[in-house]
PDB file of C-alpha atoms and ligand atoms in Angstrom:
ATOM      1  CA  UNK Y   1     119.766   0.267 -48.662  1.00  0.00           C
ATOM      2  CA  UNK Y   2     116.222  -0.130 -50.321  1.00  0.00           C
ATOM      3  CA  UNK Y   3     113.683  -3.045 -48.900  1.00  0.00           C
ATOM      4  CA  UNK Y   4     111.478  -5.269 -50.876  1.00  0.00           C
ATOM      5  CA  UNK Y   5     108.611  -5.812 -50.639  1.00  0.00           C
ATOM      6  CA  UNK Y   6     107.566  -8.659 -52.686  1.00  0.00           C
ATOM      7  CA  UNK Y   7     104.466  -9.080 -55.196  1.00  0.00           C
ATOM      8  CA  UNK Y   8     102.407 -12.345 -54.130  1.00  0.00           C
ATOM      9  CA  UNK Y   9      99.486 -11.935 -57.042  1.00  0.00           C
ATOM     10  CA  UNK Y  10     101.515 -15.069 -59.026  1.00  0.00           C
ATOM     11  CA  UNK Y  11     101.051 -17.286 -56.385  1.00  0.00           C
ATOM     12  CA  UNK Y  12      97.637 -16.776 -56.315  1.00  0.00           C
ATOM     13  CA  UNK Y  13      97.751 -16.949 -59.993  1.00  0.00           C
ATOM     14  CA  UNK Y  14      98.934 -20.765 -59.828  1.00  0.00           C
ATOM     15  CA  UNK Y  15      95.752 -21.315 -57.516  1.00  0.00           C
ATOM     16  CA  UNK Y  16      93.308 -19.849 -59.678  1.00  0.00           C
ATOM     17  CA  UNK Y  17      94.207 -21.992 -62.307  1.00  0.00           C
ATOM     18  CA  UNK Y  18      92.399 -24.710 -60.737  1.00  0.00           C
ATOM     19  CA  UNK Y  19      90.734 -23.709 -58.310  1.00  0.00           C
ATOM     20  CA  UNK Y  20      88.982 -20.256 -59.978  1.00  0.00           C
ATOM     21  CA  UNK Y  21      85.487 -21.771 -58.834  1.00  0.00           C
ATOM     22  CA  UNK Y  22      86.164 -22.427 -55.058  1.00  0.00           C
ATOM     23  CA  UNK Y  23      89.594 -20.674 -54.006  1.00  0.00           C
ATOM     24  CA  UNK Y  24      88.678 -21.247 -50.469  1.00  0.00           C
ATOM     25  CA  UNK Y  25      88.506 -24.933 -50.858  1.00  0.00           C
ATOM     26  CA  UNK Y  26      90.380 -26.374 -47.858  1.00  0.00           C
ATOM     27  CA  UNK Y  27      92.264 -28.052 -50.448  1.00  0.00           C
ATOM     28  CA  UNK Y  28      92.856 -25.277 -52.953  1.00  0.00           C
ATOM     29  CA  UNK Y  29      96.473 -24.570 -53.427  1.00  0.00           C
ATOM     30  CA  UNK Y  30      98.825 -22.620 -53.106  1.00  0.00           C
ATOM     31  CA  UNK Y  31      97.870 -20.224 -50.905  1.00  0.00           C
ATOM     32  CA  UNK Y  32      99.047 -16.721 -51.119  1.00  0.00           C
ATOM     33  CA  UNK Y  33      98.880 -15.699 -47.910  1.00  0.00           C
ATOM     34  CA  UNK Y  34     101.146 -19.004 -46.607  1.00  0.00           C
ATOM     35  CA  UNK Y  35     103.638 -17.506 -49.052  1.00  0.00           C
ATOM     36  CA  UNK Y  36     103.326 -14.130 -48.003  1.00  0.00           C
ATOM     37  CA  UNK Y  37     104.904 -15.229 -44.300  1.00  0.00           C
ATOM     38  CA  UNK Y  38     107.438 -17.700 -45.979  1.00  0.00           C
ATOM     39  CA  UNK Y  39     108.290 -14.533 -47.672  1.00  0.00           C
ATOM     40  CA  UNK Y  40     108.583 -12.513 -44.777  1.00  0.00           C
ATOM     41  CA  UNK Y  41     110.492 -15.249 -43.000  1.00  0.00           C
ATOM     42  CA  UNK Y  42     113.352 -14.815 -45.652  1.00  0.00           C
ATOM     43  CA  UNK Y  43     113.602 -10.940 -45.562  1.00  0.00           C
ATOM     44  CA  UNK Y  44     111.056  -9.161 -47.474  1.00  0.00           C
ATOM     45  CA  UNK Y  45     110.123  -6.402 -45.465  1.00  0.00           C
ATOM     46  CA  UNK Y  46     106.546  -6.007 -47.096  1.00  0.00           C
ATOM     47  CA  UNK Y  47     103.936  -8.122 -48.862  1.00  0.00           C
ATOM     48  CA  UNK Y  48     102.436  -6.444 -52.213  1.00  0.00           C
ATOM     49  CA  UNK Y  49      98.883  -7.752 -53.428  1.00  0.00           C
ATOM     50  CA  UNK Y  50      96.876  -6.667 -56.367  1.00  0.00           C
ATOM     51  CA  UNK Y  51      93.039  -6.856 -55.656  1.00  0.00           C
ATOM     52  CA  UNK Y  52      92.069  -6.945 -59.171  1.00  0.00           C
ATOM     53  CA  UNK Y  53      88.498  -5.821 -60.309  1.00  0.00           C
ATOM     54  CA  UNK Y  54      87.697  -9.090 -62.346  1.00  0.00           C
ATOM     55  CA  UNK Y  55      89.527 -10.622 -59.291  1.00  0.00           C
ATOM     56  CA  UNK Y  56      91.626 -12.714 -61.480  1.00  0.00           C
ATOM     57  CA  UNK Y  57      94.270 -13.484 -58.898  1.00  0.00           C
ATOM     58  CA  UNK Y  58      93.979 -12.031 -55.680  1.00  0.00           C
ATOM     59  CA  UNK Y  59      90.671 -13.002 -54.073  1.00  0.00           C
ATOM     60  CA  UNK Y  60      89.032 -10.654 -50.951  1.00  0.00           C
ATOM     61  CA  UNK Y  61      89.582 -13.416 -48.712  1.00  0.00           C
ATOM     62  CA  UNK Y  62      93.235 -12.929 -49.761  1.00  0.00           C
ATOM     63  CA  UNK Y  63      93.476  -9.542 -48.565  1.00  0.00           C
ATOM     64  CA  UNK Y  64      91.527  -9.688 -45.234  1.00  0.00           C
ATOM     65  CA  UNK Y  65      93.752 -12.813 -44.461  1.00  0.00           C
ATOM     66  CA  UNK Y  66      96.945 -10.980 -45.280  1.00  0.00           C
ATOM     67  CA  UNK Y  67      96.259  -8.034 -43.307  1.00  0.00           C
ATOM     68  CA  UNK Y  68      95.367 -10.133 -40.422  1.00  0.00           C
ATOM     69  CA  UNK Y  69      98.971 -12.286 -41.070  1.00  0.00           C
ATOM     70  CA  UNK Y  70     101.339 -10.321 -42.027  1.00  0.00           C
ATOM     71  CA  UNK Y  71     103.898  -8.873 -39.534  1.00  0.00           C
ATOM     72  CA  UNK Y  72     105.621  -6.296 -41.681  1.00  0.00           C
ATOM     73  CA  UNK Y  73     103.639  -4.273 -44.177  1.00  0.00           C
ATOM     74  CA  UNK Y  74     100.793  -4.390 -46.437  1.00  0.00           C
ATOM     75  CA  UNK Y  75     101.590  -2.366 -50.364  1.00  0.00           C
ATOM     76  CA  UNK Y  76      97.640  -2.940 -51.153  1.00  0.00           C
ATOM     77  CA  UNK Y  77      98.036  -2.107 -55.215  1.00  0.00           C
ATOM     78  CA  UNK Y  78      94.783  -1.138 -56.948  1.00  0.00           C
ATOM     79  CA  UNK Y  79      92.977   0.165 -59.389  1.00  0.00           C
ATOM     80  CA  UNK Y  80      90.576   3.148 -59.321  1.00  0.00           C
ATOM     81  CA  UNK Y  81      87.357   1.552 -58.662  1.00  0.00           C
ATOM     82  CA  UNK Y  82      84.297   1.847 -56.435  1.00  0.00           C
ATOM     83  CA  UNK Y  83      84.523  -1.605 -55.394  1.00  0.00           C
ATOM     84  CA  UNK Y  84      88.049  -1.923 -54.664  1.00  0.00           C
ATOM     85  CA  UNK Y  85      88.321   1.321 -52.843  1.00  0.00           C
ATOM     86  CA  UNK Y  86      85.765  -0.130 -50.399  1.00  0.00           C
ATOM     87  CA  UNK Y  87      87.830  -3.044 -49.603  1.00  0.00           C
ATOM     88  CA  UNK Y  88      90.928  -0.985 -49.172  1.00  0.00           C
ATOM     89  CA  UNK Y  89      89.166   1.191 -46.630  1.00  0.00           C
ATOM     90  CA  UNK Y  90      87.950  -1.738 -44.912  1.00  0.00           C
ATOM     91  CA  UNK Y  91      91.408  -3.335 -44.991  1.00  0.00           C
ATOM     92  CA  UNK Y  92      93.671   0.008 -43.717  1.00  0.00           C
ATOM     93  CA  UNK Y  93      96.873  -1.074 -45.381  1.00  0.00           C
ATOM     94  CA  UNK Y  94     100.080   0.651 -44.913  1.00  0.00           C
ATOM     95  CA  UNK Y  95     100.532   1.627 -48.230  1.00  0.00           C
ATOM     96  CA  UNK Y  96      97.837   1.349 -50.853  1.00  0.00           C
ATOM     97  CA  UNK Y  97      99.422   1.801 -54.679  1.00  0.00           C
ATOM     98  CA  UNK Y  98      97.250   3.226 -57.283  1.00  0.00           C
ATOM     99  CA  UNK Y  99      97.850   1.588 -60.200  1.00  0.00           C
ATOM    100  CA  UNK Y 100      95.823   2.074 -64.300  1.00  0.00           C
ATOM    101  CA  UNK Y 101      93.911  -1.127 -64.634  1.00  0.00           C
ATOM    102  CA  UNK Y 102      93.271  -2.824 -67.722  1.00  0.00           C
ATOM    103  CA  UNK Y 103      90.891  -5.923 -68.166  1.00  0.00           C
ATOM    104  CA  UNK Y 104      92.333  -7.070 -71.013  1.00  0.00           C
ATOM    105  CA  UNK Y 105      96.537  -6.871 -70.067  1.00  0.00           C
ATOM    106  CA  UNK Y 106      98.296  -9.494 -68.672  1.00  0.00           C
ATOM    107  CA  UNK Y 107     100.091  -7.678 -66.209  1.00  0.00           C
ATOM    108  CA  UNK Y 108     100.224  -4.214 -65.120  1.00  0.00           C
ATOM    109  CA  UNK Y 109     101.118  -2.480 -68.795  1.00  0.00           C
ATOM    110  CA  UNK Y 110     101.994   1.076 -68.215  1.00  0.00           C
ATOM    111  CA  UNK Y 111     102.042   3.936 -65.412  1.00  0.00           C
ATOM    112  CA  UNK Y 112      99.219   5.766 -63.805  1.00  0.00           C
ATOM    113  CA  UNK Y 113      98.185   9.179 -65.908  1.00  0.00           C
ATOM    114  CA  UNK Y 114      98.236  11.156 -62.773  1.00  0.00           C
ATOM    115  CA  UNK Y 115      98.840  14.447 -65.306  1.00  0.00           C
ATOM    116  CA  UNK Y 116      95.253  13.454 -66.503  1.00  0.00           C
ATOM    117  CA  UNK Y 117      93.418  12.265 -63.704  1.00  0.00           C
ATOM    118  CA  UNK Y 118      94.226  14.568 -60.693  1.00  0.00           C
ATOM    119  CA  UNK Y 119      90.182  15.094 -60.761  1.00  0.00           C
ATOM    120  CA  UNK Y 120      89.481  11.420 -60.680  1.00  0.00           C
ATOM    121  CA  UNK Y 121      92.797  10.701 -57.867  1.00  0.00           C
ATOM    122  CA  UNK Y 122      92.427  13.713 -55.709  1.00  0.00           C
ATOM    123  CA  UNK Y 123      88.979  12.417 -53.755  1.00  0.00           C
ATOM    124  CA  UNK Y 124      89.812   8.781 -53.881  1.00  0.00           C
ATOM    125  CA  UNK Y 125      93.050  10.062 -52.290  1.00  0.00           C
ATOM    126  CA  UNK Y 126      91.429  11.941 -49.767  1.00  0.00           C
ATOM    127  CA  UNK Y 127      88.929   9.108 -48.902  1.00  0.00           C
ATOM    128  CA  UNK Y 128      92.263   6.906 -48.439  1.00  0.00           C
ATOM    129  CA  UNK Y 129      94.077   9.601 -45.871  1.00  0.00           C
ATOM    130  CA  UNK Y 130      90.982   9.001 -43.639  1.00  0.00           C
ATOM    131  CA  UNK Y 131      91.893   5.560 -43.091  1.00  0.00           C
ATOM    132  CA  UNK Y 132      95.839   6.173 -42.532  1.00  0.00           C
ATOM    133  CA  UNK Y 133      96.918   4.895 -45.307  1.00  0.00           C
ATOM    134  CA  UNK Y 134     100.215   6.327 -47.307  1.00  0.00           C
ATOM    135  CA  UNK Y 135      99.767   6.947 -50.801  1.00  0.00           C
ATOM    136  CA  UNK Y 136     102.039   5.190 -53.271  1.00  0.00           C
ATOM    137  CA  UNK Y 137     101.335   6.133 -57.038  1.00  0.00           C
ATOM    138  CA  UNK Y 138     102.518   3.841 -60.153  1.00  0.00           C
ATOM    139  CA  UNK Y 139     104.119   5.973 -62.500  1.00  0.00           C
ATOM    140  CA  UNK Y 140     106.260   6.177 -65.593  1.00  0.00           C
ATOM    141  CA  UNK Y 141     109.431   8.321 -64.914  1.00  0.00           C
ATOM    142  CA  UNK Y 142     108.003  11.062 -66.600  1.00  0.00           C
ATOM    143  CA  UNK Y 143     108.509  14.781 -65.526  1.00  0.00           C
ATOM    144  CA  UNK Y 144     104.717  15.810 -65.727  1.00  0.00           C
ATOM    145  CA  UNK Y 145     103.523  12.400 -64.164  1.00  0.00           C
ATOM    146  CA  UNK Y 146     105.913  13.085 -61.327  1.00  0.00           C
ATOM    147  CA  UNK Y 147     105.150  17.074 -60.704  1.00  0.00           C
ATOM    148  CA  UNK Y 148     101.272  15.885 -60.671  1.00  0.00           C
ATOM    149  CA  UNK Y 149     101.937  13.014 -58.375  1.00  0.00           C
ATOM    150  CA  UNK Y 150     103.594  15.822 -56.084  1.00  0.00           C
ATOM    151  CA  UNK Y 151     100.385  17.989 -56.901  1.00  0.00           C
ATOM    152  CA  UNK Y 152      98.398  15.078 -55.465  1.00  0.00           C
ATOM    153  CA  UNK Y 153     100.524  15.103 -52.089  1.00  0.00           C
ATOM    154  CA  UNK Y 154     101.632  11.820 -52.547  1.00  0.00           C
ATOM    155  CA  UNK Y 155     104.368  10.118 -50.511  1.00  0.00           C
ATOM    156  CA  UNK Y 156     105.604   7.721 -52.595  1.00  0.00           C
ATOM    157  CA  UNK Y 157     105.847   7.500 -56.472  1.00  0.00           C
ATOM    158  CA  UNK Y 158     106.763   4.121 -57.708  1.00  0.00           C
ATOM    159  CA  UNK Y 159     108.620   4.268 -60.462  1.00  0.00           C
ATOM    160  CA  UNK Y 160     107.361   1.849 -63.700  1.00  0.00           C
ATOM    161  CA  UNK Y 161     110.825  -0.302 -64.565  1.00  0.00           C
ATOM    162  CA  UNK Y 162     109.015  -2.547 -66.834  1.00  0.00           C
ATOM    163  CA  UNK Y 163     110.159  -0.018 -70.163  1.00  0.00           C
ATOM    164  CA  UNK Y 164     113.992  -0.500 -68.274  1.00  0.00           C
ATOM    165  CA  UNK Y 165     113.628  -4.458 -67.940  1.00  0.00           C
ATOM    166  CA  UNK Y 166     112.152  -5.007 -71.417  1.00  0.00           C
ATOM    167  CA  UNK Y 167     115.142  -2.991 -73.204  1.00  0.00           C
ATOM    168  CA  UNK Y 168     118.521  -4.338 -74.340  1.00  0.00           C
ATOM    169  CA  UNK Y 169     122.228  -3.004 -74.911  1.00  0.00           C
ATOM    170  CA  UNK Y 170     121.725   1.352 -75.367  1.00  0.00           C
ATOM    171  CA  UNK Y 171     117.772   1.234 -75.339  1.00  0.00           C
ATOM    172  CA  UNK Y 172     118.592  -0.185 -71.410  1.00  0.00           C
ATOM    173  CA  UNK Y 173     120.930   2.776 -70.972  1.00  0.00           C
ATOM    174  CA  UNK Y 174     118.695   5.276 -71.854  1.00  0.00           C
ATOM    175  CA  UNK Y 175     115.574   3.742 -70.053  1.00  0.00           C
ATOM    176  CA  UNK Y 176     117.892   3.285 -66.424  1.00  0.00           C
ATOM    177  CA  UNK Y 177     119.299   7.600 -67.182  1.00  0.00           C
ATOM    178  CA  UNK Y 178     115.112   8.062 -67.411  1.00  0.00           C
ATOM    179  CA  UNK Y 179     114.554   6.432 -64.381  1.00  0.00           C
ATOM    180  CA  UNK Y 180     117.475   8.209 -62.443  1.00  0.00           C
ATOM    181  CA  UNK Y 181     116.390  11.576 -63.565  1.00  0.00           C
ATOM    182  CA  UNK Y 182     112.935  10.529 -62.255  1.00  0.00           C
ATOM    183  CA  UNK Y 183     114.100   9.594 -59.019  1.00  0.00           C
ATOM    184  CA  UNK Y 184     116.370  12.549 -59.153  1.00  0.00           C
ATOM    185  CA  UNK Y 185     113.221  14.723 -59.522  1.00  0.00           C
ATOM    186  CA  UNK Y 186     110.720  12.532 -57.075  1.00  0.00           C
ATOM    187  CA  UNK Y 187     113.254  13.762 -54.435  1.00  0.00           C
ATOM    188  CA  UNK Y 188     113.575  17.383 -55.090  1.00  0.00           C
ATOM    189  CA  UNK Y 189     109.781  17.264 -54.689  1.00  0.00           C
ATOM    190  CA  UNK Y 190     109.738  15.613 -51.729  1.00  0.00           C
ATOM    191  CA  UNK Y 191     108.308  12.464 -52.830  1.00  0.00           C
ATOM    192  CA  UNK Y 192     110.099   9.499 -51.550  1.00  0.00           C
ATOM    193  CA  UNK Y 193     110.916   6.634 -54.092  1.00  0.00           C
ATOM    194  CA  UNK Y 194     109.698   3.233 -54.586  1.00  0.00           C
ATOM    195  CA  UNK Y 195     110.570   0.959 -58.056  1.00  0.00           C
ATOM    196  CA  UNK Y 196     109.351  -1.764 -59.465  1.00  0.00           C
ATOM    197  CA  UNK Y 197     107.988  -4.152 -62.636  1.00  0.00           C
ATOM    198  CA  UNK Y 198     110.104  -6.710 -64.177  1.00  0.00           C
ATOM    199  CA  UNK Y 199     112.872  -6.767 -62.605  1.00  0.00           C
ATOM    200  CA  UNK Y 200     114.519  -9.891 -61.780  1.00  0.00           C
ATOM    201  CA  UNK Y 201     117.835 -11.005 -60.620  1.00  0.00           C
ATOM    202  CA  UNK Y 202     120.071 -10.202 -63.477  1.00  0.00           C
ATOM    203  CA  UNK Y 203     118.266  -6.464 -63.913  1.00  0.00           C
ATOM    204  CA  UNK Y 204     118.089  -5.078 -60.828  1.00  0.00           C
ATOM    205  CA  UNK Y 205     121.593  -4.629 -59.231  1.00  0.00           C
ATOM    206  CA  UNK Y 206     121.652  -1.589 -61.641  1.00  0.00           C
ATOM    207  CA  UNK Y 207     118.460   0.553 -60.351  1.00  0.00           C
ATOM    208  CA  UNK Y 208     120.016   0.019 -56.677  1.00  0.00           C
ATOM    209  CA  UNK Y 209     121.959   3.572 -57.608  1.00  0.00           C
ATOM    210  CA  UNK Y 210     118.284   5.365 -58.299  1.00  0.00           C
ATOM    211  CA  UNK Y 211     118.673   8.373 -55.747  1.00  0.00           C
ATOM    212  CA  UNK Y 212     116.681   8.250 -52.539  1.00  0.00           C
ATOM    213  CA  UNK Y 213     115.431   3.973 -53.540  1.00  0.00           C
ATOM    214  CA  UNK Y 214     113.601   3.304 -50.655  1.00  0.00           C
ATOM    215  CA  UNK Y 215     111.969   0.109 -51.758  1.00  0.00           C
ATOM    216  CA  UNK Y 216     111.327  -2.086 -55.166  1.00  0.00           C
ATOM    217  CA  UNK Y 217     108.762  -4.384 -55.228  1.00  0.00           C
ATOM    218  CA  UNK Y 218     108.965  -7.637 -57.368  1.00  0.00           C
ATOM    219  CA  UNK Y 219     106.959 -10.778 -58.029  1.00  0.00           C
ATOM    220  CA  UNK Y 220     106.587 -12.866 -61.064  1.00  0.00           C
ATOM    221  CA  UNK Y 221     111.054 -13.290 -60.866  1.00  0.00           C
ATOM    222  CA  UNK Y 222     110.574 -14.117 -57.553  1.00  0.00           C
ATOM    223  CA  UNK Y 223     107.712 -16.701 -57.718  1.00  0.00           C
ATOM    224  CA  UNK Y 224     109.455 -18.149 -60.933  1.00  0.00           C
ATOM    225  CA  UNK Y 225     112.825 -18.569 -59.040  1.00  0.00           C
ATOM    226  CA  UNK Y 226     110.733 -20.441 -56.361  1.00  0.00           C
ATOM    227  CA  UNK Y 227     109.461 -23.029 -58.308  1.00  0.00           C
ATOM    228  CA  UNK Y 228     113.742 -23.995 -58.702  1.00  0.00           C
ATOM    229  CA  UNK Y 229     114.488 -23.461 -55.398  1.00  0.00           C
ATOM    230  CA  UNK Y 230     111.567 -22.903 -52.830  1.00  0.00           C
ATOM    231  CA  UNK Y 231     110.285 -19.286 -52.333  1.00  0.00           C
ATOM    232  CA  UNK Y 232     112.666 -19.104 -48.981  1.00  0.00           C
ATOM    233  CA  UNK Y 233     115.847 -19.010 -50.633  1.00  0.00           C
ATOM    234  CA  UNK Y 234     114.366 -17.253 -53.798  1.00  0.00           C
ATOM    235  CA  UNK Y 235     112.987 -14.550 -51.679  1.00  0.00           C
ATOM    236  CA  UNK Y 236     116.547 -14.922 -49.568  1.00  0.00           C
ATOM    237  CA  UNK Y 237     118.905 -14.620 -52.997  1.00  0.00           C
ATOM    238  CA  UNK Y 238     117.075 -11.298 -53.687  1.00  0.00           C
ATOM    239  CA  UNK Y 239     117.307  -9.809 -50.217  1.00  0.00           C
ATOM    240  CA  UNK Y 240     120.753 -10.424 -50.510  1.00  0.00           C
ATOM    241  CA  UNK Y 241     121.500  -9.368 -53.732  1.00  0.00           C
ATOM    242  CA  UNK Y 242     119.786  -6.218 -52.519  1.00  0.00           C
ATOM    243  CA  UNK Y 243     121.846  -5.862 -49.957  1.00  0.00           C
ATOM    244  CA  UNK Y 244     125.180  -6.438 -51.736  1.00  0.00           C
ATOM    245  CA  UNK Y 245     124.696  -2.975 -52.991  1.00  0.00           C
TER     246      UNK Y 245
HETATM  247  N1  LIG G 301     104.777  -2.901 -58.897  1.00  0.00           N
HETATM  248  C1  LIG G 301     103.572  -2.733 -59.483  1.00  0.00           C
HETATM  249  C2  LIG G 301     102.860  -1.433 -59.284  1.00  0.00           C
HETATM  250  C3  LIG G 301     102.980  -3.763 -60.242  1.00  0.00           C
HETATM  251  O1  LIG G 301     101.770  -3.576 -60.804  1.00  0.00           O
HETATM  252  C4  LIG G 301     103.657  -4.991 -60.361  1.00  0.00           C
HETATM  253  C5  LIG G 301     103.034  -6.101 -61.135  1.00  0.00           C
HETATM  254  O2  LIG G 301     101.908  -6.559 -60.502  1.00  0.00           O
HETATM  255  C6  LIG G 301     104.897  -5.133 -59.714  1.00  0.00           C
HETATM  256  C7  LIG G 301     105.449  -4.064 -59.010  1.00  0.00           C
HETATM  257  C8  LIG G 301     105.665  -6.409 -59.761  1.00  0.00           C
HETATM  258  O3  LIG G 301     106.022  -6.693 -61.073  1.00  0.00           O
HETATM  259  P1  LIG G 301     106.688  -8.064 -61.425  1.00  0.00           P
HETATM  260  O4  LIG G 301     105.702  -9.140 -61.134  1.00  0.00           O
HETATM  261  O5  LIG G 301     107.009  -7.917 -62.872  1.00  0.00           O
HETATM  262  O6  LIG G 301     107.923  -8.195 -60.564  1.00  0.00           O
END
């Protein structure tokens, strides 16, 4: 049965909207890292957390604090910067997720172009083994993005749902047989299988079938749920719709 780990970054998105100048006021609110162990409390069985460059959300208090709290597992997701890779080797998280970084998208917009990159990822990779930290890379379900991440020596690939949640009647179809062939594919290579990006709770009982699923990491459903119903049961309706597999 795949875990989840679930994406904190909105929480801290709520503070920075009113706090951006001093997020560690002793009254700025909420705090992501409180959230992070509510979340762990329900059932998540990791905490993800986007350090972004322009450190919209996450700040590097955040991450210190989280790796000091947490008692399951830090998914550290970042981009492929100087900057950030110095806090990530500072921080040692379990998993670290290379994501493409954008200063101008909202969210996370499309996969990693491992294919393209294997100069840039290949040292900043390395540099990242030193420290014990597994390698997750954020990737389309794409043949070539998968046989590089393999290239790489990655152990995870996490697969980009967001093309999968955005779709409707056959597009969805044809999105969810792309991501099962990538999974498919991630195994036979030996890479193990993560998922995640917009999925929610009406979109993801169908990607539970992706072979080898190990975990899927979510956030803004989750943090949206929460403002209905408190993040414990949110985080608790998803762990168990998870598990209903
Ligand atoms: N996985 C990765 C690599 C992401 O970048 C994001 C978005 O930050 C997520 C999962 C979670 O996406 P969502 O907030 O849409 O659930």
């Amino acid at each position: 049965m795949p875990s989840l780990g679930v994406n904190i970054d909105h929480v801290a998105t709520l503070r920075q909207a009113r706090y951006r100048e001093q997020p560690e006021s002793h009254n700025a609110e909420p705090d992501p890292v409180a959230a992070a162990l509510i979340a762990e409390l329900a059932g998540a069985s990791g905490i993800t957390a986007h350090l972004r460059e322009d450190r919209r959300h996450m700040q590097d208090r955040d991450i210190f604090l989280l790796r000091e709290k947490i008692t399951t597992k830090l998914n550290f997701e970042m981009g492929l910067s100087e900057d950030i890779l110095r806090v990530a080797l500072a921080v040692r998280p379990e998993d670290v997720c290379l994501v493409p970084e954008n200063r101008l998208e909202v969210t996370t917009e499309g996969g990693l172009d491992c294919a393209g990159r294997l100069d840039v990822l290949a040292p900043a990779i390395a540099r990242l083994r030193e420290v014990g930290t597994r390698i997750s890379l954020f990737i389309d379900p794409e043949e070539s993005q998968i046989r590089a991440a393999a290239a790489l020596g990655a152990d995870f690939v996490e697969l980009h749902t967001g093309a999968y949640a955005n779709a409707t009647g056959a597009a969805r179809d044809k999105e969810l047989h792309k991501l099962m062939e990538g999974a498919a594919l991630a195994c036979e290579l030996k890479l193990r299988v993560n998922a995640g990006h917009g999925l929610n709770y009406e979109n993801t009982t169908a990607i539970l079938v992706l072979p080898g699923l190990e975990e899927l990491n979510i956030g803004h459903a989750i943090i949206s749920r929460a403002i209905a119903v408190g993040l414990h049961a949110a985080v608790r309706e998803m762990c168990d719709l998870i598990d209903r597999k």
